[in-house]
PDB file of C-alpha atoms in Angstrom:
ATOM      1  CA  UNK L 724     101.039 109.465 113.159  1.00 76.00           C
ATOM      2  CA  UNK L 725      98.229 110.987 110.916  1.00 82.00           C
ATOM      3  CA  UNK L 726      94.828 111.104 111.744  1.00 79.00           C
ATOM      4  CA  UNK L 727      92.409 110.010 108.810  1.00 79.00           C
ATOM      5  CA  UNK L 728      89.844 113.080 110.192  1.00 84.00           C
ATOM      6  CA  UNK L 729      91.553 115.982 108.589  1.00 85.00           C
ATOM      7  CA  UNK L 730      95.000 114.357 107.104  1.00 86.00           C
ATOM      8  CA  UNK L 731      97.360 115.763 109.999  1.00 89.00           C
ATOM      9  CA  UNK L 732     100.302 113.594 111.586  1.00 91.00           C
ATOM     10  CA  UNK L 733     101.201 113.732 115.464  1.00 91.00           C
ATOM     11  CA  UNK L 734     104.428 114.906 116.116  1.00 91.00           C
ATOM     12  CA  UNK L 735     105.839 114.440 120.000  1.00 93.00           C
ATOM     13  CA  UNK L 736     108.218 116.005 120.952  1.00 94.00           C
ATOM     14  CA  UNK L 737     110.388 116.503 123.872  1.00 96.00           C
ATOM     15  CA  UNK L 738     111.574 119.813 126.077  1.00 96.00           C
ATOM     16  CA  UNK L 739     113.738 120.449 128.708  1.00 98.00           C
ATOM     17  CA  UNK L 740     111.269 121.686 131.694  1.00 98.00           C
ATOM     18  CA  UNK L 741     113.584 125.597 131.909  1.00 98.00           C
ATOM     19  CA  UNK L 742     112.180 125.191 127.908  1.00 98.00           C
ATOM     20  CA  UNK L 743     108.785 124.603 127.924  1.00 97.00           C
ATOM     21  CA  UNK L 744     107.767 126.922 130.885  1.00 98.00           C
ATOM     22  CA  UNK L 745     109.336 129.697 128.271  1.00 98.00           C
ATOM     23  CA  UNK L 746     106.762 128.453 125.455  1.00 97.00           C
ATOM     24  CA  UNK L 747     104.264 127.907 127.145  1.00 97.00           C
ATOM     25  CA  UNK L 748     104.467 131.039 128.627  1.00 98.00           C
ATOM     26  CA  UNK L 749     104.695 133.021 125.078  1.00 97.00           C
ATOM     27  CA  UNK L 750     102.376 131.213 123.428  1.00 98.00           C
ATOM     28  CA  UNK L 751     100.059 131.993 126.664  1.00 98.00           C
ATOM     29  CA  UNK L 752     101.299 136.411 126.488  1.00 98.00           C
ATOM     30  CA  UNK L 753      99.788 135.150 122.679  1.00 97.00           C
ATOM     31  CA  UNK L 754      96.331 133.924 123.410  1.00 98.00           C
ATOM     32  CA  UNK L 755      97.295 130.676 120.760  1.00 98.00           C
ATOM     33  CA  UNK L 756      97.818 126.899 122.167  1.00 97.00           C
ATOM     34  CA  UNK L 757     100.533 125.335 122.186  1.00 96.00           C
ATOM     35  CA  UNK L 758      98.781 123.036 118.750  1.00 95.00           C
ATOM     36  CA  UNK L 759      99.497 126.533 117.245  1.00 96.00           C
ATOM     37  CA  UNK L 760     102.550 128.949 118.379  1.00 97.00           C
ATOM     38  CA  UNK L 761     104.069 124.310 117.581  1.00 96.00           C
ATOM     39  CA  UNK L 762     102.575 124.932 113.301  1.00 96.00           C
ATOM     40  CA  UNK L 763     103.674 128.474 113.381  1.00 97.00           C
ATOM     41  CA  UNK L 764     107.388 127.898 114.692  1.00 96.00           C
ATOM     42  CA  UNK L 765     108.313 124.908 112.276  1.00 97.00           C
ATOM     43  CA  UNK L 766     106.448 126.738 109.769  1.00 97.00           C
ATOM     44  CA  UNK L 767     108.943 129.636 109.762  1.00 97.00           C
ATOM     45  CA  UNK L 768     111.363 126.524 110.549  1.00 97.00           C
ATOM     46  CA  UNK L 769     110.519 125.807 107.099  1.00 96.00           C
ATOM     47  CA  UNK L 770     110.511 128.686 105.700  1.00 96.00           C
ATOM     48  CA  UNK L 771     114.032 130.184 106.598  1.00 96.00           C
ATOM     49  CA  UNK L 772     115.453 126.925 106.085  1.00 95.00           C
ATOM     50  CA  UNK L 773     113.659 127.115 102.093  1.00 94.00           C
ATOM     51  CA  UNK L 774     115.718 130.603 102.062  1.00 94.00           C
ATOM     52  CA  UNK L 775     118.872 129.115 102.242  1.00 95.00           C
ATOM     53  CA  UNK L 776     121.750 128.819  99.010  1.00 93.00           C
ATOM     54  CA  UNK L 777     121.978 125.869  99.050  1.00 95.00           C
ATOM     55  CA  UNK L 778     118.311 124.597 100.132  1.00 95.00           C
ATOM     56  CA  UNK L 779     118.194 124.262  95.922  1.00 93.00           C
ATOM     57  CA  UNK L 780     120.304 122.664  95.048  1.00 94.00           C
ATOM     58  CA  UNK L 781     120.142 119.828  98.087  1.00 95.00           C
ATOM     59  CA  UNK L 782     116.394 119.132  98.349  1.00 95.00           C
ATOM     60  CA  UNK L 783     117.375 118.327  94.383  1.00 95.00           C
ATOM     61  CA  UNK L 784     119.978 115.743  95.238  1.00 96.00           C
ATOM     62  CA  UNK L 785     117.537 114.807  98.505  1.00 96.00           C
ATOM     63  CA  UNK L 786     114.892 113.949  95.217  1.00 97.00           C
ATOM     64  CA  UNK L 787     117.485 112.669  93.015  1.00 97.00           C
ATOM     65  CA  UNK L 788     118.883 109.967  95.676  1.00 96.00           C
ATOM     66  CA  UNK L 789     115.127 108.805  96.199  1.00 97.00           C
ATOM     67  CA  UNK L 790     114.407 108.554  92.884  1.00 97.00           C
ATOM     68  CA  UNK L 791     117.139 106.405  92.572  1.00 96.00           C
ATOM     69  CA  UNK L 792     116.700 103.326  95.595  1.00 96.00           C
ATOM     70  CA  UNK L 793     112.575 103.844  93.783  1.00 96.00           C
ATOM     71  CA  UNK L 794     114.290 102.939  91.092  1.00 96.00           C
ATOM     72  CA  UNK L 795     116.191 100.155  91.666  1.00 95.00           C
ATOM     73  CA  UNK L 796     113.112  98.525  94.504  1.00 95.00           C
ATOM     74  CA  UNK L 797     110.956  98.646  91.603  1.00 94.00           C
ATOM     75  CA  UNK L 798     112.815  97.060  89.158  1.00 93.00           C
ATOM     76  CA  UNK L 799     113.824  94.129  92.328  1.00 93.00           C
ATOM     77  CA  UNK L 800     110.086  93.544  92.615  1.00 92.00           C
ATOM     78  CA  UNK L 801     109.608  93.439  88.724  1.00 91.00           C
ATOM     79  CA  UNK L 802     112.744  90.602  88.591  1.00 90.00           C
ATOM     80  CA  UNK L 803     110.862  88.364  90.914  1.00 91.00           C
ATOM     81  CA  UNK L 804     108.075  88.302  89.070  1.00 88.00           C
ATOM     82  CA  UNK L 805     110.151  88.246  86.011  1.00 82.00           C
ATOM     83  CA  UNK L 806     108.363  91.309  84.032  1.00 67.00           C
ATOM     84  CA  UNK L 807     112.199  93.073  84.334  1.00 58.00           C
ATOM     85  CA  UNK L 808     115.719  91.492  84.843  1.00 59.00           C
ATOM     86  CA  UNK L 809     117.163  93.121  88.344  1.00 54.00           C
ATOM     87  CA  UNK L 810     119.968  95.775  87.061  1.00 61.00           C
ATOM     88  CA  UNK L 811     123.841  95.710  88.458  1.00 62.00           C
ATOM     89  CA  UNK L 812     125.715  97.369  88.746  1.00 63.00           C
ATOM     90  CA  UNK L 813     129.435  95.243  88.760  1.00 57.00           C
ATOM     91  CA  UNK L 814     130.210  94.205  85.301  1.00 55.00           C
ATOM     92  CA  UNK L 815     131.207  91.320  86.260  1.00 53.00           C
ATOM     93  CA  UNK L 816     130.910  87.677  83.810  1.00 53.00           C
ATOM     94  CA  UNK L 817     128.248  85.872  84.219  1.00 53.00           C
ATOM     95  CA  UNK L 818     129.244  82.526  86.191  1.00 56.00           C
ATOM     96  CA  UNK L 819     128.414  80.113  83.677  1.00 57.00           C
ATOM     97  CA  UNK L 820     130.825  81.688  80.601  1.00 53.00           C
ATOM     98  CA  UNK L 821     133.289  80.145  81.454  1.00 51.00           C
ATOM     99  CA  UNK L 822     135.674  82.047  77.893  1.00 52.00           C
ATOM    100  CA  UNK L 823     134.658  85.338  80.716  1.00 51.00           C
ATOM    101  CA  UNK L 824     135.340  84.068  83.653  1.00 48.00           C
ATOM    102  CA  UNK L 825     138.095  85.600  85.810  1.00 50.00           C
ATOM    103  CA  UNK L 826     141.257  83.887  86.867  1.00 46.00           C
ATOM    104  CA  UNK L 827     142.733  84.894  89.697  1.00 46.00           C
ATOM    105  CA  UNK L 828     145.246  81.587  90.778  1.00 44.00           C
ATOM    106  CA  UNK L 829     146.257  81.796  86.791  1.00 46.00           C
ATOM    107  CA  UNK L 830     146.626  85.948  87.165  1.00 47.00           C
ATOM    108  CA  UNK L 831     148.205  85.157  90.867  1.00 45.00           C
ATOM    109  CA  UNK L 832     150.731  81.647  90.142  1.00 45.00           C
ATOM    110  CA  UNK L 833     151.582  84.017  86.875  1.00 45.00           C
ATOM    111  CA  UNK L 834     153.213  86.738  88.975  1.00 46.00           C
ATOM    112  CA  UNK L 835     155.383  84.893  91.327  1.00 47.00           C
ATOM    113  CA  UNK L 836     156.761  82.930  88.407  1.00 49.00           C
ATOM    114  CA  UNK L 837     158.110  86.840  86.643  1.00 44.00           C
TER     115      UNK L 837
END
């Protein structure tokens, strides 16, 4: 949930009781709240991930996938309003053009006659 006052998101996490006790003790010894301790832990996790050798490629791949999905959704919405034809991924002939239609029955007959 986003807090509209400061633009932050709320995250609920479940911890095993023993880990929670240790976490709370460490935060208390550092004289910080659990919220600040979690924020620091998440920041450290993200920084560690960013330093991994393949992280930039994985992030670029994820971005390309997001952009492709967004483009497909945009085209679908535009197609609903007749603005742009919806792109197809398969190169199937149009149903209304009999000269380009596949003839699976004819292909089956000719293969059985041979």
